[in-house]
Structure formats: structure tokens, C-alpha cells
Short mmCIF file of C-alpha atoms and ligand atoms in Angstrom, two decimals:
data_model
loop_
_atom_site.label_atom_id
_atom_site.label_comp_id
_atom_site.label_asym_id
_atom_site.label_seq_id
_atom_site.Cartn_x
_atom_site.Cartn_y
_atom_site.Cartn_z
CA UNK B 13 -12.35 -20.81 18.50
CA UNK B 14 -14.21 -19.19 15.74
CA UNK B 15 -13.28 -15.47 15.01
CA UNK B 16 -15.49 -13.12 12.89
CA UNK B 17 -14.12 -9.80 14.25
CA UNK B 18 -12.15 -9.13 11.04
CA UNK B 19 -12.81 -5.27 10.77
CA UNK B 20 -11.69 -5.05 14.27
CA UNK B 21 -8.38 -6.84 13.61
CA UNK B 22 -7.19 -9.99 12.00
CA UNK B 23 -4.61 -12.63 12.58
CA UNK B 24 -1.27 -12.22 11.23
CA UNK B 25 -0.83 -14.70 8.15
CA UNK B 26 2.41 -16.52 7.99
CA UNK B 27 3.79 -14.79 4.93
CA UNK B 28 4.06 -11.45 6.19
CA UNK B 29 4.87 -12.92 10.08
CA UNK B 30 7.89 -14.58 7.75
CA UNK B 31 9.12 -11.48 6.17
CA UNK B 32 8.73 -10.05 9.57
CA UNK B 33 10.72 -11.96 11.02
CA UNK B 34 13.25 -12.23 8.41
CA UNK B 35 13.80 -8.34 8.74
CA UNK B 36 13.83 -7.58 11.87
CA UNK B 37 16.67 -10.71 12.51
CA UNK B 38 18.62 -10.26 9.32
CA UNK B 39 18.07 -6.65 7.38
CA UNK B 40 18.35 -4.92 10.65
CA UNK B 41 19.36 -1.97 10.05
CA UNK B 42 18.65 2.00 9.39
CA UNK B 43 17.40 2.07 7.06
CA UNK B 44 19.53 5.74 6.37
CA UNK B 45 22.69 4.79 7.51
CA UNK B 46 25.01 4.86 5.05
CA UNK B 47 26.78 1.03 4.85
CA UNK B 48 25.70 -1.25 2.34
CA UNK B 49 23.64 -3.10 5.44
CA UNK B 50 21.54 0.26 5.93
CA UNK B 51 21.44 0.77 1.75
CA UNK B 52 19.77 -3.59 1.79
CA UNK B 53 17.31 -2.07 4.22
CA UNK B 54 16.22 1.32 2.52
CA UNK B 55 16.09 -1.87 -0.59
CA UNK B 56 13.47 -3.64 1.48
CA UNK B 57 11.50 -0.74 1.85
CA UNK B 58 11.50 0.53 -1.55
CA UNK B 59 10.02 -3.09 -2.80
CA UNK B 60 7.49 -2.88 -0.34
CA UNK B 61 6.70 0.66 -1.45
CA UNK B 62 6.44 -0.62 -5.10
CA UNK B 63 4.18 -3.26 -4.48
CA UNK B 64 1.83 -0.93 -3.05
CA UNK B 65 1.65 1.67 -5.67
CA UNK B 66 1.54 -1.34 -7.79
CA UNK B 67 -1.45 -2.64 -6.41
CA UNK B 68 -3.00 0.65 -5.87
CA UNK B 69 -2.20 1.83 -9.71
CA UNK B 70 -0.32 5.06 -8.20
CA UNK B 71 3.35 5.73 -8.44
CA UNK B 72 5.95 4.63 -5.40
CA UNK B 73 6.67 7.68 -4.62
CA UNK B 74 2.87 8.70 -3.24
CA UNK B 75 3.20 6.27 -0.77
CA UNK B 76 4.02 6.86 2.56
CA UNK B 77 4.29 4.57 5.60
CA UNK B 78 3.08 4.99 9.23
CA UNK B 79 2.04 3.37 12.53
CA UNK B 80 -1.84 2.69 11.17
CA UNK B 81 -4.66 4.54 9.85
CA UNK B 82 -5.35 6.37 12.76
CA UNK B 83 -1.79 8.18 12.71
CA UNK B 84 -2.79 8.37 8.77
CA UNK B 85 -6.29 10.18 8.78
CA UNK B 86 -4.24 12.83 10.89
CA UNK B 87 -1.63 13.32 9.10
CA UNK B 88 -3.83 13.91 5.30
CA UNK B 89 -6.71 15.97 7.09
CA UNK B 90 -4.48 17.85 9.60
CA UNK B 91 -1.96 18.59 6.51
CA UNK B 92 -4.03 19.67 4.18
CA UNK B 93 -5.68 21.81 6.54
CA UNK B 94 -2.97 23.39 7.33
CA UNK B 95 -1.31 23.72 4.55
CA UNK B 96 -4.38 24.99 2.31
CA UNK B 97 -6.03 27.51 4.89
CA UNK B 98 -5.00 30.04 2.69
CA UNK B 99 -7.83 29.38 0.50
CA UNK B 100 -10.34 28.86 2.63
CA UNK B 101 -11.40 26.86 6.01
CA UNK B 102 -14.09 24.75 5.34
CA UNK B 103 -14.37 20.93 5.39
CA UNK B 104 -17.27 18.78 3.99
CA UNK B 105 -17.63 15.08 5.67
CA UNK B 106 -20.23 12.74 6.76
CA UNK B 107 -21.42 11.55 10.27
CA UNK B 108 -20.35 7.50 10.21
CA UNK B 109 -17.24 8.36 9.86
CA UNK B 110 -14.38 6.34 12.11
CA UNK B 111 -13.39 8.09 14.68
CA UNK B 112 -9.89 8.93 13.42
CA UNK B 113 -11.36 11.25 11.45
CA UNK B 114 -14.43 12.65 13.67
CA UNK B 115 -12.36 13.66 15.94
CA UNK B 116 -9.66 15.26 13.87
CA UNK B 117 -12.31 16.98 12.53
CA UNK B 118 -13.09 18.05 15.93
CA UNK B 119 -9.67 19.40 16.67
CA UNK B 120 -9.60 21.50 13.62
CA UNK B 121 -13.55 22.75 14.50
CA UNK B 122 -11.60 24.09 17.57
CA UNK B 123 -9.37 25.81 15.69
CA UNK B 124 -11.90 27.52 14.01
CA UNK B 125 -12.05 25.31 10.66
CA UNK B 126 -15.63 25.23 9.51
CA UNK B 127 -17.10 21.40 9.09
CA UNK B 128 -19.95 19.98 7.38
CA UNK B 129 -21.11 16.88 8.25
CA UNK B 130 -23.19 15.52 6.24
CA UNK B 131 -26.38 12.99 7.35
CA UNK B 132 -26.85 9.83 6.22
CA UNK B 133 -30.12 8.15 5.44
CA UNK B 134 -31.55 4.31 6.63
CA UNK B 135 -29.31 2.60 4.13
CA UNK B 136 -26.21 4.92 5.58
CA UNK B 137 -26.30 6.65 2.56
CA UNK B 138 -25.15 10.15 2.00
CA UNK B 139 -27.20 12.50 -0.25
CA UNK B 140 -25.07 13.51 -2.79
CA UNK B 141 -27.02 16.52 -3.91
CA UNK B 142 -26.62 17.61 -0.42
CA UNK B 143 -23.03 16.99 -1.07
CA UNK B 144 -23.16 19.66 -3.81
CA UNK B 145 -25.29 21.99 -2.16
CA UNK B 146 -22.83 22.06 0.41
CA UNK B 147 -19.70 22.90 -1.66
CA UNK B 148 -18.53 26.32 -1.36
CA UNK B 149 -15.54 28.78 -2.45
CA UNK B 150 -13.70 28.47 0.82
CA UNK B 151 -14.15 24.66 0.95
CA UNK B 152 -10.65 22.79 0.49
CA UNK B 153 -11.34 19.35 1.50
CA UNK B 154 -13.98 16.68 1.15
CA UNK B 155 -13.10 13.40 3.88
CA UNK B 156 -15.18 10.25 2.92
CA UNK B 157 -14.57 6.75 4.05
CA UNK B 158 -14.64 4.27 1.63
CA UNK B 159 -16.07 1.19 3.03
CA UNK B 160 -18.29 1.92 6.39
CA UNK B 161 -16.57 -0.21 9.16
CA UNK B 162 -19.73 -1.76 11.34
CA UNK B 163 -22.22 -2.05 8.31
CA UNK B 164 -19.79 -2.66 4.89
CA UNK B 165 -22.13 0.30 3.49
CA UNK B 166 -19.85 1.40 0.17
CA UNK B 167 -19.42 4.97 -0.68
CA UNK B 168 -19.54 6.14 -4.20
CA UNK B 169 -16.07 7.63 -4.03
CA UNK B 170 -16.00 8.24 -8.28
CA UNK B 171 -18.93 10.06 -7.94
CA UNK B 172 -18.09 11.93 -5.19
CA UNK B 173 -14.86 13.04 -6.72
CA UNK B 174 -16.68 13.73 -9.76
CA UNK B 175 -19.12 16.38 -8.25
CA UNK B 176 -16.77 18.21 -5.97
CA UNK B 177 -13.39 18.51 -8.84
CA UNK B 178 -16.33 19.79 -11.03
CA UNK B 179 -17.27 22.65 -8.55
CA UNK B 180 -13.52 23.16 -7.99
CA UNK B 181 -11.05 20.60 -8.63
CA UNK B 182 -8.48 22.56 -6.29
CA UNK B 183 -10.86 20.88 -3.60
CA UNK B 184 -8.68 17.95 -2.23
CA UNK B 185 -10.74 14.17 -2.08
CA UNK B 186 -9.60 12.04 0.91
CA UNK B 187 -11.31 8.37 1.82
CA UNK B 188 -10.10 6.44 4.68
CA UNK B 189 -9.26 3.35 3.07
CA UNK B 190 -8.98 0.78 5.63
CA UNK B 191 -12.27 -1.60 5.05
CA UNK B 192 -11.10 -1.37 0.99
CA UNK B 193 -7.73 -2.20 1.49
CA UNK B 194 -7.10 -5.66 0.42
CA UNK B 195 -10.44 -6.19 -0.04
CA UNK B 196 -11.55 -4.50 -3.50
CA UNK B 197 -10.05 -4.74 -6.72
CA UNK B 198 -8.52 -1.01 -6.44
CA UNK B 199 -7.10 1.76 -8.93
CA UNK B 200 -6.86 4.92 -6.89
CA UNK B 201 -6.34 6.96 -9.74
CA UNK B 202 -9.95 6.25 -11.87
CA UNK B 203 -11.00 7.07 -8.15
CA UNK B 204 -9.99 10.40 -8.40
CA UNK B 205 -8.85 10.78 -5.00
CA UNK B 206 -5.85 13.15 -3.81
CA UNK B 207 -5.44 11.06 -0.46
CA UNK B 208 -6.00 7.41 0.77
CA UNK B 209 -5.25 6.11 4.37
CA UNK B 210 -4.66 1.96 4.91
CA UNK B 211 -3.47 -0.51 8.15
CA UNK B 212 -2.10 -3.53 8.27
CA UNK B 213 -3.60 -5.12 11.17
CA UNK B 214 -6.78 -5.25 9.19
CA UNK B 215 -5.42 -7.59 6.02
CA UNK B 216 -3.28 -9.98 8.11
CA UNK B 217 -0.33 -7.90 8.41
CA UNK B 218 1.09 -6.78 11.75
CA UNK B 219 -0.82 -4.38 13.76
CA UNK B 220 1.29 -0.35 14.56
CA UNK B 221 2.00 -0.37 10.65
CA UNK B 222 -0.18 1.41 7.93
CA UNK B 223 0.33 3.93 5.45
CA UNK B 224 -1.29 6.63 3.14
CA UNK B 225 -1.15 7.90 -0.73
CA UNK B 226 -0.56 11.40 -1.26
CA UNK B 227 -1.24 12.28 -4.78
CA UNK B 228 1.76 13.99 -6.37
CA UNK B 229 1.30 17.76 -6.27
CA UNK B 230 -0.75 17.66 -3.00
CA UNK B 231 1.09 19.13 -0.36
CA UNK B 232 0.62 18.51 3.21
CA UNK B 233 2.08 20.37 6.42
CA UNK B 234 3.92 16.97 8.30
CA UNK B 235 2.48 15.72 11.40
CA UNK B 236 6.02 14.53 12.57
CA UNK B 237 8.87 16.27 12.24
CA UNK B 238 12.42 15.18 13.07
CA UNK B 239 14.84 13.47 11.20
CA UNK B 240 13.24 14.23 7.80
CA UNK B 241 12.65 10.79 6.34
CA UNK B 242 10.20 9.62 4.00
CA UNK B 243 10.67 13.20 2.24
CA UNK B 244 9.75 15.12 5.45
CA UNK B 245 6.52 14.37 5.03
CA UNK B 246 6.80 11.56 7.83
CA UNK B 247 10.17 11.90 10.02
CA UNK B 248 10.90 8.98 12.41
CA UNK B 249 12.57 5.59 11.76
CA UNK B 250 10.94 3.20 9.55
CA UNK B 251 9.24 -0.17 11.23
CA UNK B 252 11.13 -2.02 8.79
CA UNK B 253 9.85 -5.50 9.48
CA UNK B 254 6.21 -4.04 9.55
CA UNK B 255 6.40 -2.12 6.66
CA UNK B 256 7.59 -5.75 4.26
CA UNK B 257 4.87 -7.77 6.28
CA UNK B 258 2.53 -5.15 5.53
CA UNK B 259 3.23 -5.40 1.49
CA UNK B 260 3.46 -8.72 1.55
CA UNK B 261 0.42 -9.21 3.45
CA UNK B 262 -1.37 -6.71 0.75
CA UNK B 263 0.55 -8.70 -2.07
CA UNK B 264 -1.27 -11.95 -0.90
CA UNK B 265 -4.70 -10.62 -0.44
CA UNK B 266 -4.66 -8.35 -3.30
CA UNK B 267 -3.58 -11.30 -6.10
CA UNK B 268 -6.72 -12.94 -4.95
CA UNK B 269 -9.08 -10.10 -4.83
CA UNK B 270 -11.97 -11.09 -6.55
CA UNK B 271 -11.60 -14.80 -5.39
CA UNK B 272 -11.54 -13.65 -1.39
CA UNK B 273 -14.18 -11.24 -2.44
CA UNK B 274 -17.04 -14.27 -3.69
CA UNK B 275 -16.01 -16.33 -1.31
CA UNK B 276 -16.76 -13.78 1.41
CA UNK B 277 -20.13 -12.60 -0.15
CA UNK B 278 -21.24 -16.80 0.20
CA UNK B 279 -20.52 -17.04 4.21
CA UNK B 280 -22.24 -13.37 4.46
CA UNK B 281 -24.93 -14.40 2.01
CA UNK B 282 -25.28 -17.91 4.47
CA UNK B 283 -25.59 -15.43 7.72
CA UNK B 284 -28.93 -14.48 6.17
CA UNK B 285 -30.57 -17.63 7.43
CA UNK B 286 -30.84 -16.26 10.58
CA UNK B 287 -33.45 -13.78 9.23
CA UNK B 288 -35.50 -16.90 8.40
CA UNK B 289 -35.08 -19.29 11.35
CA UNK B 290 -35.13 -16.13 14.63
CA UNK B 291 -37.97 -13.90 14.17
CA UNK B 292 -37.11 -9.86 14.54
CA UNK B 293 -33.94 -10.23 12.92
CA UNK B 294 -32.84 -6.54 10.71
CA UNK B 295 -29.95 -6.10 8.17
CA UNK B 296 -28.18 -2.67 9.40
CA UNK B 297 -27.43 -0.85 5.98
CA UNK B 298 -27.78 -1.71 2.53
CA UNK B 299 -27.21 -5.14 1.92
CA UNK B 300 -27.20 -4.69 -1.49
CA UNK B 301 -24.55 -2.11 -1.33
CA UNK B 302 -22.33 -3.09 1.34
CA UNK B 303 -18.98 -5.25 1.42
CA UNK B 304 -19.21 -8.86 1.15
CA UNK B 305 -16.48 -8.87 4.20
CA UNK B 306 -19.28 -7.03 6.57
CA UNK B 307 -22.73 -7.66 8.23
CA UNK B 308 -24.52 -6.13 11.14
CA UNK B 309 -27.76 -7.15 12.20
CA UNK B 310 -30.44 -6.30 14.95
CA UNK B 311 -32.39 -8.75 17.22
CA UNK B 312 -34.90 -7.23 18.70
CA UNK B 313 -35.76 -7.57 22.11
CA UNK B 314 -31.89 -8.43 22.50
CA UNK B 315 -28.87 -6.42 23.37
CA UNK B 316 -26.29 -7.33 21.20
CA UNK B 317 -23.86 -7.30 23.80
CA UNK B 318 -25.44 -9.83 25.92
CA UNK B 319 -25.42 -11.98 22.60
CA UNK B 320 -21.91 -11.46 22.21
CA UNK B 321 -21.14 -12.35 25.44
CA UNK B 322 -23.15 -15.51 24.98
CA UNK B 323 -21.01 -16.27 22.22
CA UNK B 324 -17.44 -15.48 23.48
CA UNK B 325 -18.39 -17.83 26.01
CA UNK B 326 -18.66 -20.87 23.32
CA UNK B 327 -15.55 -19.45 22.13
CA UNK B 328 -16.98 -17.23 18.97
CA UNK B 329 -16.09 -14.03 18.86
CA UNK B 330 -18.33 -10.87 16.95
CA UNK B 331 -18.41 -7.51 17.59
CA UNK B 332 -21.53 -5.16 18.65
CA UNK B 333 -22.43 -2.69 16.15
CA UNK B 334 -22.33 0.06 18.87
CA UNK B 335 -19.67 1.18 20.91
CA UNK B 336 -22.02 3.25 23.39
CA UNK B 337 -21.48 4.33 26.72
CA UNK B 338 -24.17 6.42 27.32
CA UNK B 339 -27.70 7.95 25.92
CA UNK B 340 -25.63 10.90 24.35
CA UNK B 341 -23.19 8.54 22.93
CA UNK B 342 -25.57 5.70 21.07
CA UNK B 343 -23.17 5.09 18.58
CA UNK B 344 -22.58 5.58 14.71
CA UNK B 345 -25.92 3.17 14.04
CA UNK B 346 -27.82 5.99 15.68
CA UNK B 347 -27.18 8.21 12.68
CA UNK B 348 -28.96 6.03 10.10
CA UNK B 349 -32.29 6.67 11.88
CA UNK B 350 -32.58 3.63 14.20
CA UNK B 351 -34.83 2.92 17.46
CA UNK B 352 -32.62 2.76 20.52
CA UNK B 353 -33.38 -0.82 20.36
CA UNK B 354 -32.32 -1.76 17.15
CA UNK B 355 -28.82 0.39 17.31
CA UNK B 356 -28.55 -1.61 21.04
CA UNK B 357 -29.51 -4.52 20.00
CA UNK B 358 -26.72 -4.99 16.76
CA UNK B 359 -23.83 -6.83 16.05
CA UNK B 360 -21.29 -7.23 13.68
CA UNK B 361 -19.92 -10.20 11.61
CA UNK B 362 -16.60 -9.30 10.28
CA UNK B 363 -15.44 -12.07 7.88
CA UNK B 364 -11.95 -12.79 6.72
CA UNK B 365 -10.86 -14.40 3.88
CA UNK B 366 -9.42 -16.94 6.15
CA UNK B 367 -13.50 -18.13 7.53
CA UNK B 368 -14.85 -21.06 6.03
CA UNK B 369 -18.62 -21.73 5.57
CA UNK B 370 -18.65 -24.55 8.76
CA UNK B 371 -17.83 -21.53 10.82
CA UNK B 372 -20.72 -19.68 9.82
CA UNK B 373 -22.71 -22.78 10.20
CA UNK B 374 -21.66 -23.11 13.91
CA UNK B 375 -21.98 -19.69 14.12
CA UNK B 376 -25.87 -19.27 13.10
CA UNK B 377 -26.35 -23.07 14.56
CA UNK B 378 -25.10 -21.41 18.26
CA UNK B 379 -27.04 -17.71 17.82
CA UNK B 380 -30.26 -19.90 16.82
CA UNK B 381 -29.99 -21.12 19.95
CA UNK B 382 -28.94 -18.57 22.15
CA UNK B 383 -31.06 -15.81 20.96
CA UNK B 384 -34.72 -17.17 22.55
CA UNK B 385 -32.76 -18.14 25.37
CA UNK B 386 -31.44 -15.04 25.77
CA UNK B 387 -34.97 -13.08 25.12
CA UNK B 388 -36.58 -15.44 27.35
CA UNK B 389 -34.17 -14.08 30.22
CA UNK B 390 -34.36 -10.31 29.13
CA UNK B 391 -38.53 -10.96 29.68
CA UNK B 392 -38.48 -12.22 33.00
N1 PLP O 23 -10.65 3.86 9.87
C1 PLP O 23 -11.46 2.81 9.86
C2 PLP O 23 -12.62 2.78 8.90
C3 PLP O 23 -11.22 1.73 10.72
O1 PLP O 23 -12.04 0.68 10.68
C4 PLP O 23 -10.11 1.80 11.60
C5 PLP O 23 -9.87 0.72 12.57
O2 PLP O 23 -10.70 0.39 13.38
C6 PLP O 23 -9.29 2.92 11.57
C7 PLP O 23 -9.58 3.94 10.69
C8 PLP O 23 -8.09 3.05 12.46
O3 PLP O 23 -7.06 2.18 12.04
P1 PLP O 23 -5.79 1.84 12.94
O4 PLP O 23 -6.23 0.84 13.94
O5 PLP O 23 -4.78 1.30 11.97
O6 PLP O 23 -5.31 3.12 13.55
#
């Protein structure tokens, strides 16, 4: 089989399924009991911890660890909120956001937090004047995701940092990490940022294990409570064996950063033939400024589900660019301005630094193919 569904999850390498394993059958423990067997664990954990930071140019103790970036999108946007209402109630973020955060977003709406979100334009750009414009004395946090995860479209995080700590740099900076992780050459504090979410299950690590930077000084309200570990600001015992694949898996990918990073822009560059040998074939986003890991395309006349489909049946598996149900729900390609047709008719090439360039060659060989085929049966 040939798998580019790498933003949706990615197999577990066999270093971090190694330490896995190695923890959970011979470091065992609590991590807080208080035997030497519970003080190798809490060990484990603190390496793991430091070769985050490490690779993320913070300091070990402004990482946390949780079950994914889901649990850690709550936990910075719901914390802050809480913990900085005080000062005002209002919330800037954009509309192609994951849902982790939209609908976080949407709790605290409910609760009578006041949210911007701001448009984005064709490329899936924000406007960041109309970032500025939007800035205000009771605003506290600004939530933008790094890497967009159906197009790749990058966000200017310094700059964005750099406009809203200049209106007021009490205003807290959070990015959902997750399509950076791993995958860019990272120093979180030239970024700016006060908070940055990442998951495993996305850089070969196991998936219900993630984590999230809180900047020193930046207090949150916890999500859990309980038993008080990880400084209260995450209570619950630690997935050891997780938590040491997870490093290890980020040690891996991030000592080749820049290698895995050309190597992916080649197979996504290669995808491109398709524009030339399929006619009504669209790039979704900015090519130019999207990650090398990421493509999404449109065929017109085609839905891209029926494609994919067409494809999981020769044993390649993509993604669709839109999760929609329903006319109200077209998905997050709808934002950027689309037809129906071309939001319907996308899919999404998620590349790992584990694809080769003969899988993309099958890959367009098999969706050169398919996609008259296909047409020829939508026309009928
Ligand atoms: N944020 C982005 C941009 C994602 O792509 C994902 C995963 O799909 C998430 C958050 C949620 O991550 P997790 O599956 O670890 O909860």
C-alpha cells in the first residue's frame, strides 16, 4: 500500500515503538512514587522533557505533556481565558483554524468571551492589517495555527507576534503547532509566542500523546485537576511509554529537519505533473507559501471523494480536502473563496518523510488514469 495521509496520522517508526516498549515493560512505574523504580521513571520523563525544550530552544520546564493536541489547544485557550478575564474578554483568531480550537472558541463565545475571527483570502492568507485593526484594550489572546493542516498554507507567526506585543505585549500569542512540529527547523522563542500545542501521532510517535509550551510567567487556569502533577498545571498520571516515544520520535525527525524538509518539497514539487498531464487541475493555497509536507488540489468536474475512493481501492490512501456533511458545513476550503465545486472536488496529499518519489510516481501514474474515468462516469 502507498500512504500519503501524513497530516491525518502517521506510522509509528521503530525508534520510538522501541522506547515504547522498553518503558512500558521495564521502567514501569509512577512515575511519583517514591522508590528508586518510580524516581528511574520521573528520570525518563525528565530526558524526554529536555529533548523537547532542546529542540524547541525553550527551557524544560515550559513543557508540558498530554494526550494530543486536541486536549492541548484546550487546555492554553481555555486557561488563559480563564485565568486573564480580568483584563478583558476578547479573543482574536482566524477561520481555518482546526477544529480543536474553533470549537473551544465556541465554548468560550458561550460564555460570553468576545471572538474575532478573522477571514482569510484565496491564498488562505490572513490580512494582517486587519489583524491590527482588530486589536483592542480588552483583547488578551491572539490563537493562530502555524502550519494550515489540508493546504500546508504557513502563517507568519514572527510577524504576528510582532504587531499584537507592540499594541500590548500583555496580549498572550498561541499557534497550534502540530503541522510544524518535526517538520520546521524551530526556535519558539525568536517566534515570540507565549503558547505552542504538538502530537505525536503526527511525527511517527504513538498516537493519545502530545504536549504544549507554556512560556514561563504565563499562567493558565488547569484543565485537569487531581493529583497535581506536572506542577498542577496538568494532574493525571503520565503515559510514560508515550511521552519517551514521543521525544524520541521528535529527536529523530528534528536532527534531520532540513534534509526531510527538501526531500519532501521534491515528491510535492513531482505531484505538480498532474497539473500538466489532467486538464482542470487547481493548487488549493499558496504553493509558494505552504509546507513542503502538504498539497491539496481540485479536479474539476470530480468529487474528490469519489477519487479517493478510487484510490483506496488500488490500495493508496489520500485524504479529501473537505470534511463536509452538508451545504452549511462545506468545509474549511470554503473560507478561502472557492466554488462549491472546487472545495468538493479537493484532496489532500500528506507526505511523510518516510514516502519515496516511486510512490508519488504510482500515485500520479494511477490518478492520471482514474480521473477521466471517473469524469466520464460523473457525465453520464
Ligand atoms: N491541530 C491541527 C492543526 C491538527 O492537524 C490536528 C490533528 O488533526 C489537531 C490539532 C488535533 O491533534 P490530536 O489528534 O493530537 O488531538
Amino acid at each position: 500500500m502507498i500512504y500519503f495521509d501524513n497530516m491525518a496520522s502517521t506510522k509509528v517508526c521503530e525508534e520510538s515503538l522501541r522506547e515504547q516498549i522498553r518503558i512500558d515493560t521495564e521502567v514501569y512505574g509512577n512515575s511519583t512514587a517514591l522508590s528508586k523504580f518510580g524516581a528511574d521513571v520521573e528520570k525518563e520523563i525528565v530526558k524526554a522533557r529536555n529533548k523537547i525544550s532542546q529542540g524547541l530552544k525553550v527551557k524544560s520546564p515550559e513543557i508540558i505533556f498530554t494526550s494530543g493536541a486536541t486536549e492541548s489547544n484546550n487546555t492554553f485557550i481555555l486557561g488563559v481565558a480563564k485565568k486573564y478575564n480580568r483584563l478583558g474578554n476578547h479573543i482574536i483568531t482566524q477561520k481555518t483554524e482546526h477544529k480543536s480550537v474553533l470549537q473551544t472558541m465556541k465554548k468560550l463565545e458561550n460564555e460570553g468571551f468576545d471572538v474575532t475571527y478573522l477571514d482569510v483570502n484565496d491564498k488562505g492568507m490572513i490580512d494582517l492589517n486587519e489583524l491590527k485593526n482588530n486589536l483592542k484594550e480588552t483583547t488578551i489572546l491572539v490563537s493562530i495555527m502555524h502550519i494550515n493542516n489540508e493546504t500546508g498554507v504557513i502563517f507568519p507567526i514572527e510577524e504576528i507576534t510582532k504587531i499584537t506585543k507592540e499594541y500590548n505585549k500583555e496580549i498572550k500569542v498561541f499557534v497550534d503547532g502540530v503541522q510544524s512540529f518535526g517538520k520546521l527547523d524551530l526556535n519558539l522563542v525568536t517566534l515570540g509566542i507565549d503558547g505552542y500545542s504538538f502530537s505525536g501521532h503526527k511525527i511517527h510517535a504513538p498516537k493519545g500523546v502530545g504536549g504544549l509550551f507554556i512560556k514561563s510567567g504565563v499562567n493558565i487556569e488547569p484543565l485537569i485537576v487531581g493529583g497535581g502533577q506536572q506542577n498542577n498545571l496538568r494532574s493525571g498520571t503520565l503515559n510514560t511509554g508515550g511521552v519517551v516515544a514521543l521525544a524520541t520520535a521528535f529527536e529523530i525527525a528534528n536532527k534531520n529537519v532540513k534534509e526531510n524538509y527538501e526531500n519532501a518539497k521534491i515528491i510535492k514539487k513531482k505531484f505538480l505533473e498532474l497539473l500538466d498531464k489532467i486538464d482542470g487541475v487547481e493548487i488549493n493555497g499558496d504553493f509558494e507559501n505552504s509546507c513542503a509536507y502538504t498539497l491539496n488540489l481540485s479536479f474539476k468536474d470530480l468529487k474528490g471523494e469519489v477519487l479517493l475512493h478510487a484510490l483506496a481501492d488500488e490500495e493508496i490512501y489520500i485524504s479529501t480536502g473537505s470534511s463536509c456533511n452538508s451545504k452549511s458545513d462545506l468545509g474549511m476550503l470554503a473560507h478561502y473563496g472557492y466554488e462549491n465545486d472546487r472545495v468538493l472536488g479537493s484532496i489532500r496529499i500528506g507526505i511523510s518523510r518516510f514516502s519515496t518519489i516511486e510512490e508519488a510516481e504510482i500515485c500520479i501514474e494511477k490518478i492520471e488514469k482514474l480521473v477521466p474515468m471517473l469524469r466520464r462516469f460523473k457525465r453520464r
